[in-house]
Short mmCIF file of C-alpha atoms and ligand atoms in Angstrom, two decimals:
data_model
loop_
_atom_site.label_atom_id
_atom_site.label_comp_id
_atom_site.label_asym_id
_atom_site.label_seq_id
_atom_site.Cartn_x
_atom_site.Cartn_y
_atom_site.Cartn_z
CA MET A 509 0.00 0.45 0.28
CA THR A 510 1.12 3.46 -1.03
CA ALA A 511 0.22 6.24 1.60
CA PRO A 512 -2.41 8.39 0.36
CA ILE A 513 -1.19 11.97 -1.17
CA LEU A 514 -1.88 14.90 0.74
CA THR A 515 0.00 17.07 -0.68
CA ARG A 516 2.69 18.05 -3.15
CA ALA A 517 5.41 16.73 -1.32
CA ASP A 518 3.32 13.10 -0.98
CA CYS A 519 3.38 14.17 -4.79
CA LEU A 520 7.80 14.46 -5.40
CA ALA A 521 7.95 11.50 -3.18
CA ARG A 522 5.25 9.06 -5.58
CA ASP A 523 7.22 10.47 -8.41
CA ALA A 524 10.94 9.51 -6.61
CA LEU A 525 9.86 5.93 -6.09
CA ASP A 526 7.89 5.41 -9.57
CA PRO A 527 9.53 3.28 -12.00
CA LEU A 528 9.21 5.25 -14.75
CA ALA A 529 9.45 7.76 -13.81
CA GLY A 530 13.04 8.53 -15.87
CA LEU A 531 11.07 7.36 -19.23
CA ARG A 532 9.70 11.44 -19.02
CA THR A 533 13.65 12.14 -20.71
CA ARG A 534 13.05 9.92 -23.63
CA PHE A 535 10.21 12.94 -24.47
CA ASP A 536 11.41 16.88 -25.03
CA LEU A 537 8.70 19.54 -23.74
CA PRO A 538 8.74 21.93 -22.94
CA ASP A 539 9.29 24.19 -19.72
CA GLY A 540 6.60 25.58 -17.89
CA VAL A 541 3.78 23.51 -19.44
CA ILE A 542 1.85 20.68 -17.66
CA TYR A 543 1.13 18.56 -20.87
CA LEU A 544 -2.08 16.49 -20.41
CA ASP A 545 -3.23 16.11 -23.78
CA GLY A 546 -1.43 13.40 -24.88
CA ASN A 547 -4.93 11.88 -26.24
CA SER A 548 -5.00 14.47 -28.62
CA LEU A 549 -2.20 14.36 -29.85
CA GLY A 550 1.58 12.81 -27.65
CA ALA A 551 4.11 14.94 -26.98
CA ARG A 552 7.81 14.47 -29.20
CA PRO A 553 9.99 12.03 -28.53
CA ARG A 554 13.75 13.57 -28.48
CA ALA A 555 14.72 10.58 -31.15
CA ALA A 556 12.64 12.51 -33.20
CA LEU A 557 14.42 15.42 -34.39
CA SER A 558 16.82 12.90 -35.22
CA ARG A 559 15.31 10.90 -37.01
CA ALA A 560 13.38 13.09 -39.01
CA GLN A 561 17.38 14.64 -39.89
CA ASP A 562 18.31 11.35 -40.93
CA VAL A 563 15.40 10.24 -42.74
CA VAL A 564 15.09 13.94 -44.79
CA ALA A 565 19.31 14.55 -45.57
CA ARG A 566 20.72 10.75 -46.02
CA GLU A 567 17.73 8.31 -46.56
CA TRP A 568 16.27 11.20 -49.19
CA GLY A 569 18.85 13.40 -50.13
CA THR A 570 21.40 11.35 -49.93
CA ASP A 571 21.04 7.54 -50.98
CA LEU A 572 17.69 8.62 -53.17
CA ILE A 573 15.35 6.24 -54.25
CA LYS A 574 17.14 3.57 -53.57
CA SER A 575 15.95 3.88 -50.12
CA TRP A 576 13.05 2.07 -50.57
CA ASN A 577 15.18 -1.30 -50.39
CA THR A 578 18.21 0.09 -48.16
CA ALA A 579 16.50 1.91 -45.86
CA GLY A 580 13.45 -0.15 -45.76
CA TRP A 581 11.24 1.92 -46.46
CA PHE A 582 9.02 -0.27 -48.21
CA ASP A 583 8.59 -2.96 -45.83
CA MET A 584 8.68 -0.27 -43.00
CA PRO A 585 4.20 -0.47 -42.57
CA LYS A 586 5.39 -4.47 -41.45
CA ARG A 587 8.14 -3.67 -39.55
CA LEU A 588 6.19 -1.43 -37.31
CA GLY A 589 3.30 -3.04 -37.27
CA ASP A 590 5.22 -5.83 -35.80
CA ARG A 591 6.35 -3.66 -33.26
CA LEU A 592 3.16 -2.02 -31.84
CA ALA A 593 1.79 -5.75 -32.04
CA PRO A 594 2.76 -6.66 -28.45
CA LEU A 595 0.78 -3.26 -27.74
CA ILE A 596 -2.76 -4.36 -28.17
CA GLY A 597 -2.34 -8.60 -27.98
CA ALA A 598 -2.01 -9.38 -32.00
CA GLY A 599 0.27 -12.12 -33.25
CA PRO A 600 3.78 -11.11 -35.69
CA GLY A 601 2.32 -10.37 -38.76
CA GLU A 602 -0.79 -9.61 -38.47
CA VAL A 603 -0.56 -5.29 -37.57
CA ALA A 604 -0.19 -3.35 -40.31
CA VAL A 605 0.50 0.83 -39.30
CA THR A 606 -0.90 3.15 -42.92
CA ASP A 607 -2.46 5.58 -44.27
CA THR A 608 -5.72 6.32 -41.24
CA THR A 609 -7.24 5.87 -38.88
CA SER A 610 -11.01 6.76 -41.29
CA LEU A 611 -9.67 4.81 -43.84
CA ASN A 612 -8.67 1.46 -42.15
CA LEU A 613 -12.29 1.64 -40.53
CA PHE A 614 -13.22 1.89 -43.86
CA LYS A 615 -11.51 -1.19 -45.22
CA ALA A 616 -12.01 -3.35 -41.68
CA LEU A 617 -15.72 -2.73 -42.01
CA ALA A 618 -16.14 -3.44 -46.32
CA ALA A 619 -14.49 -6.55 -45.13
CA ALA A 620 -15.95 -8.19 -42.47
CA LEU A 621 -19.65 -6.97 -44.48
CA ARG A 622 -18.12 -8.77 -47.46
CA ILE A 623 -17.29 -11.97 -45.04
CA GLN A 624 -20.88 -11.91 -43.49
CA SER A 625 -23.24 -11.41 -46.59
CA GLN A 626 -19.74 -14.16 -49.23
CA GLY A 627 -18.48 -16.05 -46.96
CA ALA A 628 -19.69 -19.92 -45.43
CA SER A 629 -21.32 -19.39 -41.85
CA ALA A 630 -23.59 -16.50 -44.22
CA ALA A 631 -24.09 -19.26 -46.52
CA ARG A 632 -24.70 -21.92 -44.29
CA ARG A 633 -26.75 -19.88 -41.88
CA GLY A 634 -28.61 -18.64 -45.28
CA ASP A 635 -29.33 -15.14 -43.50
CA ASP A 636 -28.43 -11.35 -45.30
CA ARG A 637 -27.44 -9.42 -42.53
CA ARG A 638 -27.17 -5.38 -43.11
CA THR A 639 -26.96 -3.75 -40.40
CA ILE A 640 -23.85 -1.54 -38.52
CA VAL A 641 -24.43 -1.00 -35.01
CA THR A 642 -22.79 0.91 -32.85
CA GLU A 643 -23.17 4.17 -29.86
CA ARG A 644 -24.13 7.40 -30.92
CA SER A 645 -21.25 8.25 -28.76
CA ASN A 646 -18.84 7.49 -30.89
CA PHE A 647 -16.42 9.65 -32.36
CA PRO A 648 -18.36 10.92 -35.50
CA THR A 649 -15.66 9.60 -38.19
CA ASP A 650 -16.50 5.81 -36.99
CA ILE A 651 -19.78 6.71 -38.30
CA TYR A 652 -19.24 9.04 -40.70
CA MET A 653 -17.34 6.53 -42.31
CA ALA A 654 -20.18 3.83 -41.52
CA GLU A 655 -22.57 5.34 -43.28
CA GLY A 656 -20.28 6.17 -46.18
CA LEU A 657 -19.87 3.68 -46.47
CA SER A 658 -23.08 1.96 -46.05
CA ARG A 659 -24.95 4.25 -48.54
CA TRP A 660 -22.55 3.87 -51.60
CA LEU A 661 -22.54 -0.21 -51.36
CA GLU A 662 -26.61 0.67 -52.23
CA ARG A 663 -27.31 -2.48 -51.17
CA GLY A 664 -30.06 -1.94 -47.70
CA TYR A 665 -26.77 -2.04 -45.71
CA ARG A 666 -27.11 0.45 -42.94
CA VAL A 667 -25.60 1.82 -39.78
CA ARG A 668 -27.88 2.28 -35.81
CA LEU A 669 -26.81 4.12 -33.03
CA VAL A 670 -27.47 3.09 -29.66
CA ASP A 671 -27.49 5.08 -26.68
CA SER A 672 -26.03 3.39 -24.16
CA VAL A 673 -24.31 0.08 -23.45
CA ASP A 674 -27.38 -1.92 -22.20
CA GLU A 675 -28.52 -1.18 -25.68
CA ILE A 676 -26.44 -3.04 -27.15
CA PRO A 677 -27.69 -7.21 -26.86
CA ALA A 678 -30.81 -6.02 -27.71
CA ALA A 679 -29.50 -4.03 -30.83
CA LEU A 680 -27.69 -7.26 -31.26
CA ASP A 681 -30.13 -8.66 -33.87
CA HIS A 682 -30.80 -11.26 -36.45
CA ASP A 683 -29.52 -8.45 -38.75
CA ALA A 684 -26.94 -7.30 -36.93
CA ALA A 685 -23.69 -8.07 -39.58
CA VAL A 686 -20.95 -5.93 -37.42
CA LEU A 687 -20.40 -4.53 -34.37
CA MET A 688 -18.09 -1.15 -34.30
CA LEU A 689 -17.87 -0.38 -31.46
CA THR A 690 -14.59 2.76 -29.91
CA HIS A 691 -12.95 0.74 -27.01
CA VAL A 692 -12.67 3.13 -24.37
CA ASN A 693 -14.58 6.04 -26.06
CA TYR A 694 -12.86 10.23 -26.53
CA ARG A 695 -15.24 11.95 -24.65
CA THR A 696 -15.72 10.53 -21.08
CA GLY A 697 -13.21 7.83 -20.88
CA TYR A 698 -15.42 5.13 -20.67
CA GLN A 699 -13.97 2.05 -21.45
CA HIS A 700 -15.95 -1.02 -22.70
CA ASP A 701 -15.32 -5.06 -21.41
CA MET A 702 -14.26 -5.75 -24.98
CA ALA A 703 -14.32 -10.05 -24.40
CA THR A 704 -17.46 -9.75 -23.71
CA LEU A 705 -18.94 -7.66 -25.98
CA THR A 706 -17.07 -9.28 -28.60
CA GLY A 707 -18.46 -13.06 -27.07
CA LEU A 708 -22.07 -11.01 -27.58
CA ALA A 709 -20.87 -9.87 -31.30
CA HIS A 710 -20.43 -14.19 -31.88
CA GLU A 711 -23.18 -15.40 -30.76
CA ALA A 712 -25.63 -12.97 -32.39
CA GLY A 713 -23.70 -13.98 -35.17
CA ALA A 714 -23.00 -11.06 -35.43
CA LEU A 715 -18.22 -9.84 -36.55
CA ALA A 716 -16.52 -7.44 -34.09
CA VAL A 717 -14.53 -4.37 -35.50
CA TRP A 718 -13.18 -2.64 -32.57
CA ASP A 719 -11.23 1.40 -32.46
CA LEU A 720 -8.45 1.66 -30.02
CA ALA A 721 -7.48 5.39 -30.79
CA HIS A 722 -7.79 6.47 -27.33
CA SER A 723 -6.61 2.83 -26.30
CA ALA A 724 -3.84 1.39 -28.49
CA GLY A 725 -0.62 2.63 -25.25
CA ALA A 726 -3.31 4.37 -23.21
CA VAL A 727 -5.15 0.76 -21.32
CA PRO A 728 -3.72 -3.22 -22.35
CA VAL A 729 -5.40 -4.66 -25.34
CA ASP A 730 -5.23 -8.49 -25.93
CA LEU A 731 -7.10 -8.72 -29.42
CA ARG A 732 -6.59 -12.06 -29.23
CA ALA A 733 -7.53 -13.41 -25.60
CA ALA A 734 -10.93 -11.13 -26.48
CA ASP A 735 -11.09 -12.83 -29.89
CA ALA A 736 -12.16 -9.34 -31.52
CA ASP A 737 -12.13 -9.36 -35.29
CA PHE A 738 -11.16 -7.04 -36.75
CA ALA A 739 -8.90 -3.86 -34.67
CA VAL A 740 -7.65 -0.29 -36.65
CA GLY A 741 -6.11 2.83 -33.82
CA CYS A 742 -4.53 5.73 -33.69
CA THR A 743 -0.64 6.17 -33.63
CA TYR A 744 -0.20 10.03 -33.07
CA LYS A 745 -1.74 9.91 -29.91
CA TYR A 746 -1.08 8.38 -26.93
CA LEU A 747 1.27 5.99 -29.37
CA ASN A 748 3.58 9.26 -30.04
CA GLY A 749 4.14 9.05 -33.40
CA GLY A 750 4.43 13.00 -34.39
CA PRO A 751 1.56 15.22 -36.35
CA GLY A 752 -0.93 13.00 -38.60
CA ALA A 753 1.25 9.63 -37.95
CA PRO A 754 -0.57 6.78 -39.96
CA ALA A 755 -2.39 4.98 -38.12
CA PHE A 756 -2.75 0.99 -37.54
CA ILE A 757 -5.44 -1.99 -39.18
CA TRP A 758 -5.29 -5.41 -37.01
CA VAL A 759 -6.30 -8.12 -39.42
CA PRO A 760 -5.88 -11.78 -37.35
CA GLN A 761 -4.56 -14.79 -39.08
CA ARG A 762 -7.87 -16.27 -39.53
CA HIS A 763 -9.87 -13.28 -41.42
CA GLN A 764 -6.59 -12.56 -43.46
CA ALA A 765 -7.15 -15.07 -46.27
CA GLY A 766 -10.82 -13.27 -46.26
CA PHE A 767 -9.73 -10.33 -46.07
CA ASP A 768 -11.61 -9.04 -48.84
CA HIS A 769 -11.73 -4.64 -49.55
CA PRO A 770 -12.47 -2.22 -52.19
CA LEU A 771 -9.69 0.27 -51.40
CA SER A 772 -7.56 -2.80 -53.09
CA GLY A 773 -4.33 -0.33 -54.19
CA TRP A 774 -0.71 -1.58 -55.83
CA TRP A 775 0.79 -1.67 -51.81
CA GLY A 776 -1.51 -4.88 -51.20
CA HIS A 777 -0.62 -6.36 -54.72
CA ALA A 778 1.43 -9.72 -54.91
CA SER A 779 4.02 -8.33 -57.94
CA PRO A 780 2.92 -4.92 -57.42
CA PHE A 781 6.53 -4.56 -59.50
CA ALA A 782 4.83 -6.66 -61.72
CA MET A 783 2.85 -4.37 -62.76
CA ALA A 784 -0.30 -6.39 -64.01
CA PRO A 785 -3.03 -4.79 -64.27
CA ALA A 786 -5.61 -7.29 -63.10
CA PHE A 787 -5.42 -6.73 -59.11
CA ALA A 788 -3.38 -10.20 -57.23
CA PRO A 789 -4.21 -9.29 -53.71
CA VAL A 790 -0.73 -10.73 -50.77
CA ALA A 791 -0.97 -13.35 -48.92
CA GLY A 792 -0.66 -12.20 -45.54
CA ILE A 793 -1.16 -8.37 -43.19
CA GLY A 794 0.43 -6.97 -46.61
CA ARG A 795 -3.22 -7.24 -48.71
CA ALA A 796 -4.73 -4.38 -46.12
CA LEU A 797 -1.97 -1.21 -47.65
CA CYS A 798 -3.66 0.30 -50.45
CA GLY A 799 -0.85 3.06 -51.82
CA THR A 800 2.37 4.83 -50.92
CA GLN A 801 3.08 6.05 -47.17
CA PRO A 802 4.11 9.28 -46.37
CA ILE A 803 7.72 8.27 -45.56
CA VAL A 804 8.72 10.56 -43.13
CA SER A 805 5.98 10.76 -41.30
CA LEU A 806 5.74 6.73 -41.27
CA ALA A 807 9.46 6.31 -39.46
CA LEU A 808 8.14 8.67 -36.28
CA VAL A 809 5.77 6.63 -35.57
CA GLU A 810 9.39 3.97 -34.68
CA CYS A 811 10.24 6.36 -31.64
CA GLY A 812 7.61 6.92 -29.81
CA LEU A 813 7.10 2.56 -29.92
CA GLU A 814 10.46 2.18 -29.23
CA ILE A 815 10.10 3.56 -25.51
CA PHE A 816 7.16 1.44 -25.11
CA GLU A 817 9.65 -0.67 -25.09
CA ALA A 818 11.11 0.03 -22.59
CA THR A 819 8.05 -0.83 -19.96
CA ASP A 820 4.99 -2.32 -20.69
CA MET A 821 1.56 -1.62 -20.38
CA ALA A 822 1.22 -3.08 -16.65
CA ALA A 823 3.82 -1.03 -15.73
CA VAL A 824 1.75 1.62 -17.56
CA ARG A 825 -1.66 1.15 -16.76
CA ALA A 826 -0.24 1.65 -13.22
CA LYS A 827 0.87 4.07 -13.32
CA SER A 828 -2.52 5.65 -15.31
CA LEU A 829 -4.85 4.73 -12.72
CA ALA A 830 -2.77 6.46 -10.01
CA LEU A 831 -2.52 9.86 -11.67
CA THR A 832 -6.49 9.34 -12.52
CA ASP A 833 -7.51 8.90 -9.72
CA LEU A 834 -5.07 11.64 -7.95
CA PHE A 835 -6.55 14.03 -9.99
CA ILE A 836 -10.12 12.64 -9.50
CA GLY A 837 -9.10 12.81 -5.72
CA LEU A 838 -7.38 16.14 -5.81
CA VAL A 839 -10.10 17.99 -7.81
CA GLU A 840 -13.54 16.88 -5.94
CA ARG A 841 -10.80 18.54 -3.03
CA ARG A 842 -9.56 20.65 -3.81
CA CYS A 843 -11.48 23.05 -6.50
CA ALA A 844 -15.29 21.38 -4.14
CA GLY A 845 -18.20 23.87 -4.57
CA HIS A 846 -17.84 24.85 -8.18
CA PRO A 847 -19.63 23.65 -10.34
CA LEU A 848 -17.55 20.81 -12.06
CA GLY A 849 -19.16 17.45 -12.40
CA LEU A 850 -17.30 14.09 -13.08
CA VAL A 851 -17.61 11.85 -16.60
CA THR A 852 -14.93 9.50 -15.73
CA PRO A 853 -16.08 5.88 -14.40
CA ARG A 854 -14.68 6.22 -11.16
CA GLU A 855 -14.50 2.24 -11.43
CA HIS A 856 -11.26 1.39 -13.37
CA ALA A 857 -12.38 -1.00 -15.13
CA ARG A 858 -14.53 1.27 -16.58
CA ARG A 859 -11.36 4.25 -17.10
CA GLY A 860 -9.04 5.00 -19.63
CA SER A 861 -5.88 7.39 -19.18
CA GLN A 862 -7.85 10.46 -19.25
CA VAL A 863 -10.75 11.91 -17.08
CA SER A 864 -13.21 14.43 -18.67
CA PHE A 865 -15.11 16.65 -15.84
CA THR A 866 -17.75 18.87 -16.84
CA HIS A 867 -18.24 23.32 -16.04
CA PRO A 868 -20.95 25.16 -17.54
CA HIS A 869 -18.12 27.50 -19.06
CA GLY A 870 -15.45 24.49 -20.45
CA TYR A 871 -14.60 25.49 -23.15
CA ALA A 872 -13.47 29.43 -21.43
CA VAL A 873 -11.77 27.67 -18.44
CA MET A 874 -10.25 24.97 -20.11
CA ALA A 875 -8.56 28.76 -22.37
CA ALA A 876 -7.85 29.87 -19.35
CA LEU A 877 -5.76 26.76 -18.31
CA ILE A 878 -3.80 26.49 -21.27
CA ALA A 879 -3.18 30.12 -21.24
CA ARG A 880 -1.41 29.19 -17.74
CA GLY A 881 0.32 26.05 -18.72
CA VAL A 882 -2.42 23.27 -18.14
CA ILE A 883 -2.49 22.01 -21.64
CA GLY A 884 -5.85 20.25 -21.92
CA ASP A 885 -8.42 19.86 -24.62
CA TYR A 886 -12.65 20.88 -25.32
CA ARG A 887 -15.09 18.82 -26.20
CA GLU A 888 -18.65 19.70 -26.89
CA PRO A 889 -21.21 19.50 -24.44
CA GLU A 890 -18.85 21.39 -21.35
CA ILE A 891 -16.50 18.51 -20.94
CA MET A 892 -12.64 19.39 -19.80
CA ARG A 893 -10.88 16.46 -21.34
CA PHE A 894 -6.94 15.73 -19.62
CA GLY A 895 -5.35 12.72 -20.97
CA PHE A 896 -2.51 11.57 -19.18
CA THR A 897 0.64 9.75 -20.20
CA PRO A 898 2.16 8.28 -17.41
CA LEU A 899 5.45 8.01 -20.02
CA TYR A 900 6.31 11.49 -18.98
CA THR A 901 3.07 12.81 -16.77
CA SER A 902 3.92 13.55 -13.15
CA TYR A 903 2.35 13.05 -9.78
CA ALA A 904 3.70 16.78 -8.94
CA ASP A 905 2.81 16.98 -13.01
CA VAL A 906 -1.48 16.49 -11.86
CA TRP A 907 -0.57 17.96 -8.14
CA ASP A 908 0.45 21.77 -10.19
CA ALA A 909 -2.16 20.86 -12.77
CA VAL A 910 -5.08 20.59 -10.48
CA GLU A 911 -3.90 23.61 -8.17
CA ILE A 912 -3.92 25.93 -10.91
CA LEU A 913 -7.11 24.70 -12.05
CA LYS A 914 -8.22 25.87 -8.50
CA ASP A 915 -7.20 28.92 -8.96
CA ILE A 916 -8.45 29.38 -11.88
CA LEU A 917 -11.83 28.77 -10.91
CA ASP A 918 -11.94 30.97 -7.37
CA ARG A 919 -10.72 33.87 -9.15
CA ASN A 920 -12.69 33.52 -12.42
CA ASP A 921 -9.94 33.84 -14.47
CA TYR A 922 -10.98 33.07 -17.09
CA ASP A 923 -12.84 34.93 -20.22
CA VAL A 924 -16.59 33.30 -21.49
CA ALA A 925 -16.28 35.66 -24.29
CA ALA A 926 -13.22 34.24 -25.83
CA ALA A 927 -12.96 33.21 -29.30
CA ARG A 928 -12.68 29.68 -30.29
CA GLY A 929 -10.02 29.09 -32.54
CA ALA A 930 -11.12 26.16 -35.76
CA VAL A 931 -9.35 23.06 -33.59
CA THR A 932 -10.27 22.33 -29.81
C1 PLP B 1425 -8.68 10.65 -32.76
C2 PLP B 1425 -9.85 9.39 -33.23
C3 PLP B 1425 -9.93 9.56 -34.24
C4 PLP B 1425 -8.99 10.08 -35.96
O1 PLP B 1425 -9.84 9.59 -37.27
P1 PLP B 1425 -8.93 9.81 -38.60
O2 PLP B 1425 -9.06 8.98 -39.04
O3 PLP B 1425 -6.57 9.49 -37.69
O4 PLP B 1425 -8.34 11.39 -38.33
C5 PLP B 1425 -10.59 7.97 -34.59
N1 PLP B 1425 -11.92 7.86 -34.08
C6 PLP B 1425 -11.85 7.79 -33.20
C7 PLP B 1425 -12.53 7.08 -32.03
C8 PLP B 1425 -10.17 8.51 -32.68
O5 PLP B 1425 -10.74 8.82 -31.07
#
């Protein structure tokens, strides 16, 4: 048992005992900033600067086109996928780092619908499933992509939105083709029980597609143990891959032979340099690729993954829960009397690595926090979102962030009329 934290000195004592504390030096964060937005854009690994310099100056500048072979550019989506795989319970040859989360979701959904309409099990059942079940509170692009795909297929597919997890069992009816869920909700930080929901989907004859945007590098994930069907996620959030870094897609071995999607570009071809007019998909995860990747950006993903190899997700999770517990407890104690509402579950099993509080002037309070160096973000409606990245956030950071929040609230030191930027 660790002693309860009551003072800043207690936080410093916890930091002194923290096995992850040393990893903070592997990131370059500006002085005077407490960065609680790693759930949206992870901080920069120190190594990313020299890696970018090397890719641009040597691999591109000097070695030019030879680098597709000599620098391993062509194999990078699969090589990085193998390095990412242990963080999500995936096997080797099952993950590719490529494209965006939106695009990868499109590919996974298309492949899942294809399996449902043409697979042997569908033929045996003789049914014709046309519904993608997801949550209204899902990150909008996930819903948009599912609706866009459904519309374009023009075969009666539809997206069914549920308003709570309790509605999922009933929504998994005879028409349900796919259950598409985001494991940790971007707004509330609520974490689904992946194994149970995947089991429910399978019992109902549906496939389970998971979005790990707020899970990869944030919470332990075991896709194989959960028997999930497909998964996608971002590398620029908790994995610290850099702004716009390519996303990932997981296709387990058992679905690879049947993985058929409409974005059949030449990078997914069995012999791309044969330049054949007919498409023939390569065996394995390579068929999830489409076209030429943004190599400079892709290369930087490795710098974030390397840092995770210095620890493990059990240690990251233990500290994440300690930090979020501390933040919740301190806000409730130090900022009592202010109209703050905890949105994130208190129950550990249901919590991701973020804490969200509502405040009637959430946008203005967040703007004031950012002006004072505490960087979180704001999500409609009224939600102040604080992401906790155990690799570079200390217990003392949590204390200091809450003290600044308390000061802003006690003194009403925020501008309710503040103009909003294009990106919140
Ligand atoms: C952040 C996030 C995305 C982002 O998708 P992009 O294609 O990278 O813009 C998608 N889904 C979820 C659930 C997210 O949290």
